[in-house]
């Protein structure tokens, strides 16, 4: 699955070159030339990864990375810092700020694409083509197929993305707002009850084989994919 990558780079020629290479690698690229416009883009929709230049006009890449890490909603976005600096201390500062990786210019496009792939695999597995198997379900993004103990299930595209995100982030509670951000890429214009509608559809596909119990409602908080049976009060 292509990743949505936000590229924050102020030099037009470098921006153009990187964007072309990312597009060729199958990713969607949104561009910004400074931290302020990047901030506006992130406010609308969460990218899967941010490629962030260190030296920007106005707020620096480091300042922007700190801001992202300080905000609950944007804390987990993977960040790769781009920089012309090769100093060891700068690298340490970049990683301490919470960057997941650090690339020094000039770099080869192939190296950049490989680093992005590695960070996405680690931090945003829902954007990769890796098949996921959990609790008797198998979801394969490559073939767009879901099977329940070998039996093929038919899911709509939204239910597929929703299940993919839940299966790659199991045992954690996701609020409706988080799911809108992660699965729909839009927490502003889509209503939260939309999530409930698609959870219901997903469960109805899983239900005949008894797999609907994997998609659990956590009252007052949201939803969770769990292979553990929810706690029930012990019978006396
Ligand atoms: Ca720059």
Short mmCIF file of C-alpha atoms and ligand atoms in Angstrom, two decimals:
data_model
loop_
_atom_site.label_atom_id
_atom_site.label_comp_id
_atom_site.label_asym_id
_atom_site.label_seq_id
_atom_site.Cartn_x
_atom_site.Cartn_y
_atom_site.Cartn_z
CA UNK A 1 0.00 0.00 0.00
CA UNK A 2 1.38 3.40 -0.85
CA UNK A 3 2.32 5.61 2.09
CA UNK A 4 1.29 9.25 2.39
CA UNK A 5 4.54 11.10 2.86
CA UNK A 6 4.83 14.74 3.87
CA UNK A 7 8.01 16.23 2.44
CA UNK A 8 9.18 19.40 4.17
CA UNK A 9 12.02 20.89 2.14
CA UNK A 10 12.62 24.51 1.16
CA UNK A 11 15.00 24.02 -1.76
CA UNK A 12 12.81 23.59 -4.87
CA UNK A 13 15.30 21.47 -6.83
CA UNK A 14 15.83 19.01 -3.96
CA UNK A 15 12.10 18.96 -3.21
CA UNK A 16 11.38 18.12 -6.85
CA UNK A 17 14.02 15.39 -7.00
CA UNK A 18 12.88 13.68 -3.79
CA UNK A 19 9.18 13.91 -4.72
CA UNK A 20 9.85 12.35 -8.13
CA UNK A 21 11.73 9.45 -6.55
CA UNK A 22 9.06 8.84 -3.92
CA UNK A 23 6.34 8.89 -6.56
CA UNK A 24 8.31 6.38 -8.58
CA UNK A 25 8.53 4.16 -5.48
CA UNK A 26 4.71 4.25 -5.35
CA UNK A 27 4.17 6.74 -2.51
CA UNK A 28 1.85 9.74 -2.38
CA UNK A 29 3.75 12.93 -1.66
CA UNK A 30 2.46 16.16 -0.15
CA UNK A 31 4.97 19.00 -0.13
CA UNK A 32 5.65 21.92 2.17
CA UNK A 33 8.48 24.46 2.07
CA UNK A 34 8.40 25.46 5.75
CA UNK A 35 7.25 24.23 9.16
CA UNK A 36 4.18 26.49 9.26
CA UNK A 37 2.63 25.12 6.08
CA UNK A 38 3.62 21.59 7.13
CA UNK A 39 1.77 22.18 10.40
CA UNK A 40 -1.37 23.20 8.50
CA UNK A 41 -1.20 20.05 6.37
CA UNK A 42 -0.79 17.82 9.44
CA UNK A 43 -3.76 19.51 11.11
CA UNK A 44 -5.96 18.37 8.19
CA UNK A 45 -4.66 14.82 7.79
CA UNK A 46 -1.94 12.75 9.42
CA UNK A 47 0.77 11.61 7.03
CA UNK A 48 2.23 8.09 7.40
CA UNK A 49 5.73 9.56 7.51
CA UNK A 50 7.43 12.97 7.44
CA UNK A 51 10.68 13.67 5.59
CA UNK A 52 11.91 16.75 7.35
CA UNK A 53 14.70 19.07 6.32
CA UNK A 54 16.72 20.41 9.25
CA UNK A 55 17.43 23.92 7.89
CA UNK A 56 14.17 25.64 7.00
CA UNK A 57 13.20 29.31 6.81
CA UNK A 58 11.34 30.26 10.02
CA UNK A 59 11.03 27.40 12.51
CA UNK A 60 13.73 24.77 11.99
CA UNK A 61 13.06 21.11 11.29
CA UNK A 62 14.18 20.28 14.81
CA UNK A 63 11.67 22.73 16.31
CA UNK A 64 8.89 21.29 14.16
CA UNK A 65 9.85 17.72 15.17
CA UNK A 66 9.70 18.76 18.85
CA UNK A 67 6.25 20.26 18.35
CA UNK A 68 5.01 17.06 16.69
CA UNK A 69 6.38 14.92 19.50
CA UNK A 70 4.79 17.12 22.17
CA UNK A 71 1.29 16.73 20.72
CA UNK A 72 -0.64 13.57 21.56
CA UNK A 73 -2.21 13.42 18.10
CA UNK A 74 1.03 13.72 16.13
CA UNK A 75 3.42 12.03 18.57
CA UNK A 76 3.65 8.72 16.73
CA UNK A 77 4.24 10.00 13.18
CA UNK A 78 7.54 8.54 11.93
CA UNK A 79 10.07 11.25 11.08
CA UNK A 80 13.20 11.03 8.94
CA UNK A 81 15.44 14.11 9.20
CA UNK A 82 17.22 15.36 6.07
CA UNK A 83 20.26 17.49 6.53
CA UNK A 84 23.39 18.85 4.96
CA UNK A 85 25.13 18.60 8.30
CA UNK A 86 27.17 15.51 8.94
CA UNK A 87 28.30 16.34 12.43
CA UNK A 88 27.96 13.58 14.99
CA UNK A 89 26.45 16.01 17.54
CA UNK A 90 23.75 17.09 15.06
CA UNK A 91 22.86 13.49 14.46
CA UNK A 92 22.52 12.91 18.21
CA UNK A 93 20.35 16.04 18.57
CA UNK A 94 18.13 14.88 15.70
CA UNK A 95 17.59 11.44 17.17
CA UNK A 96 17.05 12.84 20.68
CA UNK A 97 14.29 15.06 19.34
CA UNK A 98 12.50 11.88 18.34
CA UNK A 99 13.48 11.46 14.69
CA UNK A 100 13.36 7.79 13.66
CA UNK A 101 16.20 8.12 11.22
CA UNK A 102 18.59 10.68 9.83
CA UNK A 103 19.95 11.08 6.31
CA UNK A 104 22.82 13.36 5.36
CA UNK A 105 22.74 15.14 2.00
CA UNK A 106 23.78 14.27 -0.59
CA UNK A 107 22.14 10.83 -0.51
CA UNK A 108 21.19 8.45 -3.26
CA UNK A 109 17.47 8.14 -4.06
CA UNK A 110 17.79 4.39 -3.62
CA UNK A 111 19.13 4.83 -0.09
CA UNK A 112 16.31 7.23 0.77
CA UNK A 113 13.63 4.84 -0.48
CA UNK A 114 15.22 1.94 1.43
CA UNK A 115 15.38 3.95 4.67
CA UNK A 116 11.74 4.98 4.27
CA UNK A 117 10.75 1.37 3.77
CA UNK A 118 12.62 0.28 6.91
CA UNK A 119 11.05 3.02 9.06
CA UNK A 120 7.55 2.31 7.71
CA UNK A 121 7.92 -1.41 8.36
CA UNK A 122 8.87 -0.69 11.95
CA UNK A 123 6.55 2.21 12.70
CA UNK A 124 3.65 2.07 10.25
CA UNK A 125 3.21 -1.59 9.22
CA UNK A 126 -0.26 -0.82 7.83
CA UNK A 127 1.44 0.95 4.91
CA UNK A 128 3.52 -2.08 3.86
CA UNK A 129 2.60 -5.08 1.74
CA UNK A 130 3.51 -7.53 4.51
CA UNK A 131 0.79 -10.08 5.24
CA UNK A 132 -0.50 -10.12 8.84
CA UNK A 133 -1.70 -13.23 10.66
CA UNK A 134 -3.42 -13.02 14.00
CA UNK A 135 -6.09 -14.91 15.90
CA UNK A 136 -6.86 -17.22 12.93
CA UNK A 137 -7.25 -14.33 10.48
CA UNK A 138 -4.83 -13.67 7.66
CA UNK A 139 -4.80 -10.37 5.79
CA UNK A 140 -2.67 -10.01 2.69
CA UNK A 141 -2.36 -6.45 1.33
CA UNK A 142 -0.56 -7.76 -1.77
CA UNK A 143 -3.52 -9.82 -2.96
CA UNK A 144 -6.11 -7.75 -1.03
CA UNK A 145 -7.42 -10.95 0.50
CA UNK A 146 -8.61 -11.83 3.98
CA UNK A 147 -9.04 -15.41 5.11
CA UNK A 148 -10.46 -16.84 8.32
CA UNK A 149 -8.77 -20.20 8.95
CA UNK A 150 -8.38 -20.54 5.19
CA UNK A 151 -11.87 -19.45 4.21
CA UNK A 152 -11.96 -16.34 2.01
CA UNK A 153 -13.94 -13.40 3.40
CA UNK A 154 -15.30 -10.56 1.31
CA UNK A 155 -14.64 -7.13 2.75
CA UNK A 156 -15.32 -3.67 1.36
CA UNK A 157 -12.28 -1.39 0.85
CA UNK A 158 -12.87 0.63 4.04
CA UNK A 159 -13.40 -2.50 6.15
CA UNK A 160 -10.20 -3.92 4.65
CA UNK A 161 -8.16 -0.83 5.62
CA UNK A 162 -9.78 -0.72 9.04
CA UNK A 163 -8.99 -4.39 9.73
CA UNK A 164 -5.46 -3.90 8.38
CA UNK A 165 -4.81 -1.02 10.76
CA UNK A 166 -6.34 -2.87 13.74
CA UNK A 167 -4.39 -6.08 13.03
CA UNK A 168 -1.09 -4.23 12.70
CA UNK A 169 -1.76 -2.39 16.00
CA UNK A 170 -3.33 -5.12 18.12
CA UNK A 171 -4.12 -5.10 21.86
CA UNK A 172 -4.30 -1.30 21.86
CA UNK A 173 -7.39 0.84 22.19
CA UNK A 174 -7.96 3.28 19.34
CA UNK A 175 -10.42 6.12 19.74
CA UNK A 176 -12.81 6.94 16.89
CA UNK A 177 -10.83 10.13 16.21
CA UNK A 178 -7.59 8.15 15.97
CA UNK A 179 -9.17 5.64 13.59
CA UNK A 180 -10.47 8.47 11.39
CA UNK A 181 -6.96 9.93 11.31
CA UNK A 182 -5.27 6.62 10.57
CA UNK A 183 -7.75 4.80 8.34
CA UNK A 184 -9.72 7.58 6.67
CA UNK A 185 -6.93 10.17 6.83
CA UNK A 186 -9.55 12.73 7.77
CA UNK A 187 -10.62 13.55 11.28
CA UNK A 188 -12.09 16.93 10.34
CA UNK A 189 -14.88 16.26 7.88
CA UNK A 190 -15.82 12.66 8.58
CA UNK A 191 -18.19 12.08 11.50
CA UNK A 192 -17.12 9.75 14.28
CA UNK A 193 -20.20 7.59 13.91
CA UNK A 194 -18.89 6.59 10.45
CA UNK A 195 -16.35 4.47 12.34
CA UNK A 196 -19.17 2.64 14.15
CA UNK A 197 -20.91 1.92 10.84
CA UNK A 198 -17.79 0.30 9.35
CA UNK A 199 -16.94 -1.59 12.55
CA UNK A 200 -20.46 -3.03 12.37
CA UNK A 201 -19.97 -4.07 8.74
CA UNK A 202 -16.59 -5.60 9.55
CA UNK A 203 -18.04 -7.60 12.43
CA UNK A 204 -20.92 -8.87 10.32
CA UNK A 205 -18.40 -10.36 7.85
CA UNK A 206 -16.42 -11.97 10.67
CA UNK A 207 -19.44 -13.12 12.67
CA UNK A 208 -20.50 -16.30 10.77
CA UNK A 209 -17.13 -17.90 11.59
CA UNK A 210 -17.00 -16.55 15.12
CA UNK A 211 -14.15 -14.08 14.51
CA UNK A 212 -16.15 -10.96 15.36
CA UNK A 213 -15.03 -11.29 19.00
CA UNK A 214 -11.56 -10.17 17.86
CA UNK A 215 -12.91 -6.67 17.19
CA UNK A 216 -13.77 -5.42 20.65
CA UNK A 217 -15.59 -2.33 21.83
CA UNK A 218 -13.93 -0.61 24.76
CA UNK A 219 -16.74 1.36 26.34
CA UNK A 220 -16.14 5.11 26.41
CA UNK A 221 -12.78 4.75 24.60
CA UNK A 222 -13.04 3.11 21.19
CA UNK A 223 -12.09 -0.16 19.56
CA UNK A 224 -9.38 -2.75 19.90
CA UNK A 225 -8.28 -5.86 18.00
CA UNK A 226 -7.46 -8.47 20.59
CA UNK A 227 -6.87 -12.20 20.59
CA UNK A 228 -7.63 -12.21 24.30
CA UNK A 229 -11.16 -12.72 25.54
CA UNK A 230 -12.50 -9.57 27.18
CA UNK A 231 -12.74 -9.70 30.97
CA UNK A 232 -16.14 -10.85 32.13
CA UNK A 233 -17.23 -10.74 35.75
CA UNK A 234 -16.69 -14.17 37.30
CA UNK A 235 -19.87 -16.15 37.88
CA UNK A 236 -20.60 -16.95 41.48
CA1 LIG B 1 16.95 23.60 3.72
#
